[in-house]
CSV table of C-alpha atoms and ligand atoms in Angstrom, one decimal:
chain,number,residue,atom,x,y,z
A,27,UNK,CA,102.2,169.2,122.6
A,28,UNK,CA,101.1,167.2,119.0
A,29,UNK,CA,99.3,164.0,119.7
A,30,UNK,CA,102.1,161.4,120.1
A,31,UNK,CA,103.0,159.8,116.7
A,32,UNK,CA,101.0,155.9,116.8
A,33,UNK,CA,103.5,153.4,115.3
A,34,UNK,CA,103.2,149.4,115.1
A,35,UNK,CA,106.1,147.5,116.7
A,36,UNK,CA,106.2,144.4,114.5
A,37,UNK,CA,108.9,141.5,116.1
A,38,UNK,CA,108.0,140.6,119.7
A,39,UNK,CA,111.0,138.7,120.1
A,40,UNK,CA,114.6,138.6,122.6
A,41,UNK,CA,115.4,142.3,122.0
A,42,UNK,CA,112.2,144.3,121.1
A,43,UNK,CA,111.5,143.7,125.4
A,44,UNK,CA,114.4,146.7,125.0
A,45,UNK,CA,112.3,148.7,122.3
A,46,UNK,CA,109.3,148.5,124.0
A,47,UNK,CA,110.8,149.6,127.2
A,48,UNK,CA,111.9,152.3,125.3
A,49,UNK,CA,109.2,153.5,123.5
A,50,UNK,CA,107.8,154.6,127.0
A,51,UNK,CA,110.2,156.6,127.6
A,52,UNK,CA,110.3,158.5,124.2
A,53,UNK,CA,108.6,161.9,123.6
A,54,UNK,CA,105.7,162.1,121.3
A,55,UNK,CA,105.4,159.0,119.9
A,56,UNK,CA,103.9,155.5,121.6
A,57,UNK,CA,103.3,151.7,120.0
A,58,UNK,CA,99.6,151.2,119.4
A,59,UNK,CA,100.1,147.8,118.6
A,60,UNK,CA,102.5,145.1,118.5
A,61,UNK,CA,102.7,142.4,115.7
A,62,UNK,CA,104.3,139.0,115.4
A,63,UNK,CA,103.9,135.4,113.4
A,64,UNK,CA,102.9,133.9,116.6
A,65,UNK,CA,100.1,135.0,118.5
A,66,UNK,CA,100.5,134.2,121.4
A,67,UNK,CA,103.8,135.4,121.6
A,68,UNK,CA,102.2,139.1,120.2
A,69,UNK,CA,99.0,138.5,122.4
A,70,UNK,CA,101.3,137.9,125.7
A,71,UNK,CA,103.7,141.3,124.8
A,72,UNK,CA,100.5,143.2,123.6
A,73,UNK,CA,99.7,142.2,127.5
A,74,UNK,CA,102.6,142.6,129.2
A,75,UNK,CA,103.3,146.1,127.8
A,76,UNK,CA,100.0,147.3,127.6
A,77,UNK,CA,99.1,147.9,124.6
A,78,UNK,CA,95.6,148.3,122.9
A,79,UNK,CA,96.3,146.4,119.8
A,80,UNK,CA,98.2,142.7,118.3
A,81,UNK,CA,98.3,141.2,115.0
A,82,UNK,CA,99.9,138.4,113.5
A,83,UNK,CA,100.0,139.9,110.0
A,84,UNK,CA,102.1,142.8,108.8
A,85,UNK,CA,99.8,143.8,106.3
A,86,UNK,CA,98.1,145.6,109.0
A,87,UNK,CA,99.9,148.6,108.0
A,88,UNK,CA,97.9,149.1,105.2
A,89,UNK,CA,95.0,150.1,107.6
A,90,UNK,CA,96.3,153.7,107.5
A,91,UNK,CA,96.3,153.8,111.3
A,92,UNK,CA,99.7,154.0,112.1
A,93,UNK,CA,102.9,157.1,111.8
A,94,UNK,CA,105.7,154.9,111.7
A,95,UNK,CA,106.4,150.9,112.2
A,96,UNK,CA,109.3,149.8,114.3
A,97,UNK,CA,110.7,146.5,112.5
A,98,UNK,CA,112.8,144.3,115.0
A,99,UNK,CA,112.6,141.4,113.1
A,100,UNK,CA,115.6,139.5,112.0
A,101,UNK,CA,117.6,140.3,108.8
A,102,UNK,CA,116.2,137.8,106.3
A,103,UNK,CA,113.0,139.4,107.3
A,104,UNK,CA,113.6,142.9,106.4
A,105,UNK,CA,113.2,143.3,102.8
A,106,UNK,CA,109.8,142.3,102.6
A,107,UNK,CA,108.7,143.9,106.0
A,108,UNK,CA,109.9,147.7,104.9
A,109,UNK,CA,108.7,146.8,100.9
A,110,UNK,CA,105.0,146.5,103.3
A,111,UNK,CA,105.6,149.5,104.7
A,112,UNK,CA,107.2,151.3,102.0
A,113,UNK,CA,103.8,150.2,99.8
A,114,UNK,CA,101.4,152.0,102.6
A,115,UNK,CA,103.5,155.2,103.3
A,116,UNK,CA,104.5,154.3,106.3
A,117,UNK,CA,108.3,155.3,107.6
A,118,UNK,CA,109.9,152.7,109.4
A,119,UNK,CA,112.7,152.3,111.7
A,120,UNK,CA,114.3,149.4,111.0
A,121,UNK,CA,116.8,146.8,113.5
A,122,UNK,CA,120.3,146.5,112.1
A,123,UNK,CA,121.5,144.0,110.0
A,124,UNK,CA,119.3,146.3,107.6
A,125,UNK,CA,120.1,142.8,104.7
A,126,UNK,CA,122.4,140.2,104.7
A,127,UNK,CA,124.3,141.7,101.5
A,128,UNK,CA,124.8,144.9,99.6
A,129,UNK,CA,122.9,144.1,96.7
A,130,UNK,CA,119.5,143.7,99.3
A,131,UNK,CA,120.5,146.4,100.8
A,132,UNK,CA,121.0,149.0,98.0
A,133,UNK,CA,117.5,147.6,96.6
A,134,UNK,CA,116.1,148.4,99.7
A,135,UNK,CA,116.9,151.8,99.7
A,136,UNK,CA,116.1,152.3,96.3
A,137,UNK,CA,112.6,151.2,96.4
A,138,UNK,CA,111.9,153.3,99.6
A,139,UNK,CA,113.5,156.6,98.3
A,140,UNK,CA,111.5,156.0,94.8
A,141,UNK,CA,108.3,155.9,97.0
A,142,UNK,CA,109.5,159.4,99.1
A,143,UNK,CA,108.9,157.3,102.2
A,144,UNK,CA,111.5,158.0,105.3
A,145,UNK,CA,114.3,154.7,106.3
A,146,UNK,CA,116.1,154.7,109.5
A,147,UNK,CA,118.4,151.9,111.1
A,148,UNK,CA,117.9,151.4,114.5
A,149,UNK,CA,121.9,151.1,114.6
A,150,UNK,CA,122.2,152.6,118.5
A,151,UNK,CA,125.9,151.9,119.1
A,152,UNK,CA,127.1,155.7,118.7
A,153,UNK,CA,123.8,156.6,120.3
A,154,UNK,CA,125.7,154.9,123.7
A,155,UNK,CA,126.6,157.8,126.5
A,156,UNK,CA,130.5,156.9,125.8
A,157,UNK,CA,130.3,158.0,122.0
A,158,UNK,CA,128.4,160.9,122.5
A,159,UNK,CA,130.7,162.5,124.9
A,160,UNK,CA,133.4,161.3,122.7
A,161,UNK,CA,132.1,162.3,119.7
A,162,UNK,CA,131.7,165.9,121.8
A,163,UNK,CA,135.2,165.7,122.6
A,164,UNK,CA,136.6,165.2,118.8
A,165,UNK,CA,134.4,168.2,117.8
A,166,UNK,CA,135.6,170.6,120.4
A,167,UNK,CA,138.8,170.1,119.1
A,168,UNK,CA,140.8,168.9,121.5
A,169,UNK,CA,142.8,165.8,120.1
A,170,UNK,CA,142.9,167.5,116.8
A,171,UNK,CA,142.4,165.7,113.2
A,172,UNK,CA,142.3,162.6,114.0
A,173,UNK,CA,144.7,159.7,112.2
A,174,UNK,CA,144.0,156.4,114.3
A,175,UNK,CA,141.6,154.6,115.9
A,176,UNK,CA,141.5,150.9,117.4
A,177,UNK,CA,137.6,150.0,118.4
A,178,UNK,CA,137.5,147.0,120.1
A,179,UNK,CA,134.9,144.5,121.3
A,180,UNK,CA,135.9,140.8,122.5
A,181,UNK,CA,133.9,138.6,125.0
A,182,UNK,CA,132.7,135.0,125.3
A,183,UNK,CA,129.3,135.8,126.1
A,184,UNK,CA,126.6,133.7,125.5
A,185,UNK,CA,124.8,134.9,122.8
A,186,UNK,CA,123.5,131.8,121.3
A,187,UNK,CA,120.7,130.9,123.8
A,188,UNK,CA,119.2,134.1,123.8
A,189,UNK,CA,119.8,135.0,119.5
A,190,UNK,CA,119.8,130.8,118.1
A,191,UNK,CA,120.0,132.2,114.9
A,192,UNK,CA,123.2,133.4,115.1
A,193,UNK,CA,124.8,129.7,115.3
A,194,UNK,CA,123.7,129.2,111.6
A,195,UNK,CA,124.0,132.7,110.4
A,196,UNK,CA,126.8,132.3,107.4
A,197,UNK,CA,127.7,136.2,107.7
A,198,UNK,CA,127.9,136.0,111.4
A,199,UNK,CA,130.4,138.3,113.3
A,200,UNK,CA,130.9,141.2,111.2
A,201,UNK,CA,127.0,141.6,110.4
A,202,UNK,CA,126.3,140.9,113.9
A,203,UNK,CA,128.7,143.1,115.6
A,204,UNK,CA,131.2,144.6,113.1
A,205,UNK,CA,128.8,146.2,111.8
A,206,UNK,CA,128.1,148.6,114.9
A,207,UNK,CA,131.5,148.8,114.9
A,208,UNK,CA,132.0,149.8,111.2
A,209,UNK,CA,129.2,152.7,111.7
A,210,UNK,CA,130.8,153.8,115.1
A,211,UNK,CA,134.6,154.0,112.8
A,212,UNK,CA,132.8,156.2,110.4
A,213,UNK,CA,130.6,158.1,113.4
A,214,UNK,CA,134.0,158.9,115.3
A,215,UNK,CA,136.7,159.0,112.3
A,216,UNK,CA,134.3,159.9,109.4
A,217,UNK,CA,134.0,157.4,105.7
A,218,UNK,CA,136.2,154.9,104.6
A,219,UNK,CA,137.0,154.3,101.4
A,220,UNK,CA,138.5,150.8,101.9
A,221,UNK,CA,139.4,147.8,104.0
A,222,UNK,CA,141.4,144.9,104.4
A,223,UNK,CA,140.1,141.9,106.9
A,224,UNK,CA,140.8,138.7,107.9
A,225,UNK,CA,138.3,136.0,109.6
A,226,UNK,CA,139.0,133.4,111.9
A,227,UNK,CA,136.0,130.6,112.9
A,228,UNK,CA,137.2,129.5,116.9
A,229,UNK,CA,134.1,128.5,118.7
A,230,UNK,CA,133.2,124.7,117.3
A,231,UNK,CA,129.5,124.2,115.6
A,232,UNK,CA,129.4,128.1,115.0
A,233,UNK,CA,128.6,128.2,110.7
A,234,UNK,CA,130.2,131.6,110.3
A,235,UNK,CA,133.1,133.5,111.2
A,236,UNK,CA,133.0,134.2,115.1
A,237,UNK,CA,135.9,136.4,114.8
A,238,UNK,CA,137.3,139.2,112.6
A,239,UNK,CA,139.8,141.6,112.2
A,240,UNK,CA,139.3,144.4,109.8
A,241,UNK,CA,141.5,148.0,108.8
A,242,UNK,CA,139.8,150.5,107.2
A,243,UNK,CA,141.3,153.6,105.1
A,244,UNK,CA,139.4,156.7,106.2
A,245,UNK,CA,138.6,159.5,103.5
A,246,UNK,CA,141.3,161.9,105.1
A,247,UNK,CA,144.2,159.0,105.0
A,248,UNK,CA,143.1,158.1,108.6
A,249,UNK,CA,143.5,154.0,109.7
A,250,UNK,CA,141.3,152.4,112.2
A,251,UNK,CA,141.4,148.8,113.2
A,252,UNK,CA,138.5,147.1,114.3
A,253,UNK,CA,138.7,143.2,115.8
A,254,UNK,CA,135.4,142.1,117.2
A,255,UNK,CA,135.2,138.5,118.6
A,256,UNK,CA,132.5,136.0,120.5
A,257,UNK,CA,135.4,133.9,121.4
A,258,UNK,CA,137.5,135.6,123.9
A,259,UNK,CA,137.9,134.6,127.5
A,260,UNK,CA,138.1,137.5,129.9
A,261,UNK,CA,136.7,137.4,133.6
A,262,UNK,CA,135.2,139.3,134.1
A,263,UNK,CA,133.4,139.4,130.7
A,264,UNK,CA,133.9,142.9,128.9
A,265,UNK,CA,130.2,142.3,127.3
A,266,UNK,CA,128.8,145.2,125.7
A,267,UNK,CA,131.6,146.8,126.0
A,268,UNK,CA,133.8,149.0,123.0
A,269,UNK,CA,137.2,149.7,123.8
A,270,UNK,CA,140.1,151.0,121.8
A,271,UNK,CA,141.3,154.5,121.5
A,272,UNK,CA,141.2,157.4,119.3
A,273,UNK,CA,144.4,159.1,118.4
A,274,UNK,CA,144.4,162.8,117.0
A,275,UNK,CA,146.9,165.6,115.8
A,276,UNK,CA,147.0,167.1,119.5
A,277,UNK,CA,146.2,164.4,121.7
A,278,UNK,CA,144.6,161.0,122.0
A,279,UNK,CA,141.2,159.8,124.0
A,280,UNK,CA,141.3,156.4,125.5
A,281,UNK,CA,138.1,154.1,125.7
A,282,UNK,CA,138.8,151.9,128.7
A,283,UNK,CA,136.7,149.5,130.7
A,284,UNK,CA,133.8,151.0,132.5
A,285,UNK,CA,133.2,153.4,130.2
A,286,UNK,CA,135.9,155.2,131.1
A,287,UNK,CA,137.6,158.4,128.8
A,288,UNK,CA,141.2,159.0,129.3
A,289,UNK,CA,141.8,162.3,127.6
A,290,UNK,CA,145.4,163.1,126.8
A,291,UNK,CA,146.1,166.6,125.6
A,292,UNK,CA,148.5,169.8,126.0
A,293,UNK,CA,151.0,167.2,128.0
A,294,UNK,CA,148.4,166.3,130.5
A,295,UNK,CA,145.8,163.0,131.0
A,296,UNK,CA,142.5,162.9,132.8
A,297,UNK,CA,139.9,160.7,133.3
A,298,UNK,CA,136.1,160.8,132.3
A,299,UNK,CA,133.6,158.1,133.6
A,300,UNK,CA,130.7,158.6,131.3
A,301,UNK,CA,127.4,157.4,133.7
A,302,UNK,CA,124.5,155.4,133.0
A,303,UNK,CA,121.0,156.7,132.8
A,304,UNK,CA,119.8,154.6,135.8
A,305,UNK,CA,116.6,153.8,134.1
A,306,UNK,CA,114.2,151.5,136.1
A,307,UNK,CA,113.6,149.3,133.2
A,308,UNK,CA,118.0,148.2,132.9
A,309,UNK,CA,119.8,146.0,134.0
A,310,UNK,CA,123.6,144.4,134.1
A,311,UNK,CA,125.3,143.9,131.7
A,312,UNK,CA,122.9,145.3,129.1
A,313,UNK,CA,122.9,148.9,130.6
A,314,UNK,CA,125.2,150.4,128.3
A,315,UNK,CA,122.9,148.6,125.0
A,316,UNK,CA,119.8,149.7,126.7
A,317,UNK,CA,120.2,153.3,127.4
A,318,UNK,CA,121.2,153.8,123.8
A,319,UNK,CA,117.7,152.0,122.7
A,320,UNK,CA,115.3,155.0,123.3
A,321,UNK,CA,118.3,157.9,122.5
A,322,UNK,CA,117.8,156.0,118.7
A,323,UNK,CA,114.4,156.0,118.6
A,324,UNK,CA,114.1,159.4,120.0
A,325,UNK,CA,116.0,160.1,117.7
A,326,UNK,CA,113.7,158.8,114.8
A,327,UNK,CA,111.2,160.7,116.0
A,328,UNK,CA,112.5,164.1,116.7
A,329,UNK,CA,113.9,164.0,112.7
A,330,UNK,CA,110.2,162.3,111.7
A,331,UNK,CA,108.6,165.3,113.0
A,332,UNK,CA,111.3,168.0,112.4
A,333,UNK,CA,112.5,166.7,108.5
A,334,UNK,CA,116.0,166.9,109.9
A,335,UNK,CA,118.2,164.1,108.4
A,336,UNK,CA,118.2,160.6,110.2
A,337,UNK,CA,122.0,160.1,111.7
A,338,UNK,CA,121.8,156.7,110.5
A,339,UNK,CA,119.6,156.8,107.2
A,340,UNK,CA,119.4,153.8,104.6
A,341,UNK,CA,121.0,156.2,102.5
A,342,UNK,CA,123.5,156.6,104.9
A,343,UNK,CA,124.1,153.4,106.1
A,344,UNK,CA,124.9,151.9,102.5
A,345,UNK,CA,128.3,153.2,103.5
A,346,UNK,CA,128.7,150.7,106.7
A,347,UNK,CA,127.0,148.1,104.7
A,348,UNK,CA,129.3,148.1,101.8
A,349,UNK,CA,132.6,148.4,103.8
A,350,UNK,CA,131.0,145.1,105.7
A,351,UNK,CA,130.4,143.3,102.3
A,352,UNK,CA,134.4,144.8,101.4
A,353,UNK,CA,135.2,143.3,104.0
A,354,UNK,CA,134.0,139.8,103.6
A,355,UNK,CA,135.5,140.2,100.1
A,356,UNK,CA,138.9,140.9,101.2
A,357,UNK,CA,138.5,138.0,103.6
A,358,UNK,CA,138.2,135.8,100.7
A,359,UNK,CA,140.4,137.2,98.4
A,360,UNK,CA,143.4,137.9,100.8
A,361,UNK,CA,143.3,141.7,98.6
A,362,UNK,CA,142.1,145.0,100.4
A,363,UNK,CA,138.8,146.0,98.7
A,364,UNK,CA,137.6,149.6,97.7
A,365,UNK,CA,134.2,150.2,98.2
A,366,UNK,CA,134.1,151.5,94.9
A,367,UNK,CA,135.3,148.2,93.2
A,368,UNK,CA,132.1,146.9,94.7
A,369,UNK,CA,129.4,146.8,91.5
A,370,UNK,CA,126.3,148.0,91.5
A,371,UNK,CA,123.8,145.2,89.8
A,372,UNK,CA,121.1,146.2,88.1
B,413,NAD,P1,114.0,137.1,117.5
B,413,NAD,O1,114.1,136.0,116.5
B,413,NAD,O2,114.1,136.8,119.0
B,413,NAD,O3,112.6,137.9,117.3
B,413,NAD,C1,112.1,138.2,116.0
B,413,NAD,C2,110.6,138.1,116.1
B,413,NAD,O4,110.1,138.5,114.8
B,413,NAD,C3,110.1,136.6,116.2
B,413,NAD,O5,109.2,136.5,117.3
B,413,NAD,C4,109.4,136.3,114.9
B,413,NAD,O6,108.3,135.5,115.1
B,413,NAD,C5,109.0,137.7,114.5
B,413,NAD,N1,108.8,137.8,113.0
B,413,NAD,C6,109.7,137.5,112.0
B,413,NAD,N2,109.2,137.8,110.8
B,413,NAD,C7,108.0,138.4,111.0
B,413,NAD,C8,107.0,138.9,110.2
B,413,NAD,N3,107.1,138.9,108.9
B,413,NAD,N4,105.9,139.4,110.8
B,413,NAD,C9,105.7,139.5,112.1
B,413,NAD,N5,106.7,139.0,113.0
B,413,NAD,C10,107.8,138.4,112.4
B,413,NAD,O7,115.1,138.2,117.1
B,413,NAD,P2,115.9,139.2,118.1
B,413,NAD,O8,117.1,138.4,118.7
B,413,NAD,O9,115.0,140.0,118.9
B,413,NAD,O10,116.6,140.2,117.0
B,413,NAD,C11,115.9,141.0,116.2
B,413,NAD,C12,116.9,142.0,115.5
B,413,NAD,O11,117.5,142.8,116.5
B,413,NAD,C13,118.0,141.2,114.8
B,413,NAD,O12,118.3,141.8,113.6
B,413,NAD,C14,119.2,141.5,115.7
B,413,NAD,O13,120.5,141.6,115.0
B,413,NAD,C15,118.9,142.8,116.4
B,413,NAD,N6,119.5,143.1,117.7
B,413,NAD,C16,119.9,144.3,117.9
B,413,NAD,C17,120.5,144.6,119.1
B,413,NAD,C18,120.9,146.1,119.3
B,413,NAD,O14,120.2,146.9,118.8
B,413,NAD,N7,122.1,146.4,119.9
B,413,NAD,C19,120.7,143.7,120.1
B,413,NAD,C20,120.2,142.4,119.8
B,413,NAD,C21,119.6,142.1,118.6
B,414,89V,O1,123.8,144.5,119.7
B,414,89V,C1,123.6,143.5,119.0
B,414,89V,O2,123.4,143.6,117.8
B,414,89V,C2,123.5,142.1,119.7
B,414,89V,C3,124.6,142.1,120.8
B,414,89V,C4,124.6,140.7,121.4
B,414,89V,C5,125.9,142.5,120.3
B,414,89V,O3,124.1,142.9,121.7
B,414,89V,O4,123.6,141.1,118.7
C-alpha cells in the first residue's frame, strides 16, 4: 500500500469535528496538521485528534509538506484559502458554499484550472446511503426515464447556535441548504437548464431568506421542485432528512422518513430501509450527514490518486452554483431565469 497521502485540515471549527472523524476512517490519506486563526482553538483539535502538527497561518502550505489541504472554513473565506493553495500546487477539497456568488465562483475555478491544480467540493449530500442506492436504482432501469422529482427538506432545527453566521448570512437558505439540494436534483435527474423560485423570510431576526421554493427544467424536459425551509414545525423534527420522490417512465421511487425507499414498479410497491454505517464516532440526528462525510472524502482521494474525475468538481459544480444564483434572480425578478442568461464578467 503507497504511503497515505499527508494533507492539512485548515478550519477547526463546528463541523470539521465530522472531517476529522472522518479522515480516520479514509484509506490512504491522514491530516498531518490542522490549521486555524485561533490557536488555541487549532492547538486544542491538534490535541484532541492527535495530530502531530497546528498552525494559525495558511501560508503553511507553501512548505511543500503537504498532498492535499481540506478547507472547512466558511464561504467568505474560500477564495483566498484555495488561491493559497492553488499558488503552492496543492489540491484542495473544499466545504460547500464553494463562494457566495457565481462571479467568485467561476473565478475560482478559473484560476485553479489555469494553474493544472485539482478542485473538489466537499458537497456529501448524494454521497448519503439513501442516494446511492437510489441513484443505483435509477440506473438499473427500473422506474425508467425519469420526468419528476420533488426533493424535500423542512425542519425547525436549531441551526443558529451551533453555525451563528448563518443569522446574518444575506444568501441564507438556498446557499446553505438548496444548494445540496440543487446538486442532489442534478445527481438524481441529471442538468437543468433553468429555474423559477420564490423566497419567503418566516423566522424573525433571520437577514436572509429562511425559506425557498424553487422548479428547475432538466436538460431532457424533466421538472423537479425543490422547497427547503428552517422554519417548519414538525415533531418529531425531520432534521437531516431529504424527502420527496422520484417519478419515472415505468415506475416511481419514494423517499420517506427514515430513510426509507418505496419502489413502485411493474404494478407492484416495496419498501427499502437504507441502514446507517453504525460508525463509533455518530450520533443522532447527524448520522445520516456523518456517514456521508468520509464516503466524500474517500472519494477525493481514490480520484486524487487514480486521475479519475471528481463527482463534484469546481468545474462541475458551476452548474449547481449558477442555477442557485438563477435562482435568487428569478426571486427578484418574479421571471424564470436560464442559466445561460446569466453573463459571464470578465
Ligand atoms: P465555523 O465558523 O464553526 O468554523 C470555521 C473555522 O475556520 C473557524 O474556527 C475560523 O477561525 C477558521 N478560519 C476561518 N478563516 C480561516 C483562515 N483564513 N485560516 C485558518 N482558519 C480560518 O464554520 P462551520 O460551521 O464549521 O462551517 C464551515 C463550512 O462547513 C461552512 O461553509 C458550512 O456551510 C459547511 N458545513 C457543511 C456541512 C455539510 O457538509 N453537510 C454541515 C455544516 C456546515
Ligand atoms: O449540511 C449543511 O450544510 C449544514 C446543515 C445544518 C444543513 O447540516 O448547514
Amino acid at each position: 500500500m503507497n504511503k497515505p497521502l499527508n494533507g492539512l485540515l485548515i478550519g477547526c471549527g463546528f463541523f470539521s469535528r465530522n472531517h476529522l472523524h472522518g479522515w480516520s476512517d479514509v484509506e490512504g490519506a491522514e491530516i498531518g496538521a490542522v490549521c486555524d486563526l485561533d490557536p488555541a482553538r487549532a492547538e486544542a483539535y491538534a490535541k484532541e485528534y492527535s495530530i502531530p502538527e497546528f498552525h494559525v497561518d495558511a501560508s503553511i502550505l507553501k512548505s511543500g509538506a503537504f498532498d492535499f489541504v481540506d478547507i472547512c472554513t466558511t464561504m467568505d473565506t474560500h477564495e483566498d484559502l484555495v488561491a493559497l493553495a492553488v499558488e503552492a500546487g496543492v489540491p484542495v477539497i473544499v466545504q460547500k458554499p464553494f463562494a457566495p456568488d457565481i462571479e467568485t465562483c467561476r473565478r475560482i475555478q478559473a484560476n485553479a484550472e489555469a494553474a493544472g491544480v485539482r478542485v473538489m467540493l466537499h458537497e456529501n449530500f448524494r454521497f448519503q446511503n439513501v442516494f446511492r442506492r437510489l441513484r443505483d436504482i435509477l440506473d438499473s432501469g427500473e422506474i425508467g426515464e425519469t420526468t419528476f422529482a420533488r426533493l424535500s427538506w423542512r425542519n425547525d432545527i436549531d441551526v443558529y447556535t451551533n453555525q451563528p453566521y448563518l443569522t446574518k448570512t444575506k444568501r441564507f437558505m438556498i446557499m446553505d441548504v438548496g444548494i445540496h439540494m440543487i446538486d442532489l436534483a442534478r445527481f438524481l435527474m441529471g442538468n437543468a437548464d433553468a429555474v423559477t423560485c420564490l423566497n419567503q423570510s418566516v423566522k424573525e431576526g433571520i437577514a436572509g431568506e429562511d425559506a425557498a421554493t424553487m422548479l428547475l427544467r432538466h436538460d431532457n424536459a424533466a421538472t423537479s421542485i425543490i422547497d427547503v425551509s428552517y422554519a417548519s414545525h414538525r415533531t418529531p423534527s425531520l432534521f437531516p432528512q431529504t424527502l420527496g420522490e422520484i417519478e419515472g417512465r415505468l415506475g416511481t421511487v419514494q423517499i420517506l422518513q427514515g430513510e426509507v425507499l418505496r419502489i413502485h414498479s411493474n404494478r407492484t410497491t416495496r419498501d427499502e430501509k437504507v441502514e446507517d454505517d453504525g460508525r463509533s464516532w455518530t450520533s443522532e440526528p447527524w448520522i445520516q450527514i456523518q456517514d456521508s462525510v468520509p464516503k466524500t472524502q474517500q472519494h477525493f482521494i481514490d480520484a486524487l490518486r487514480s486521475g479519475q474525475a471528481f463527482e463534484t468538481s469546481a468545474e462541475d459544480s458551476l452548474q449547481t452554483y449558477s442555477l442557485a444564483e438563477a435562482a435568487y434572480q428569478s426571486a427578484d425578478t418574479g421571471k424564470l431565469i436560464e442559466i445561460s442568461s446569466l453573463e459571464e464578467v470578465d
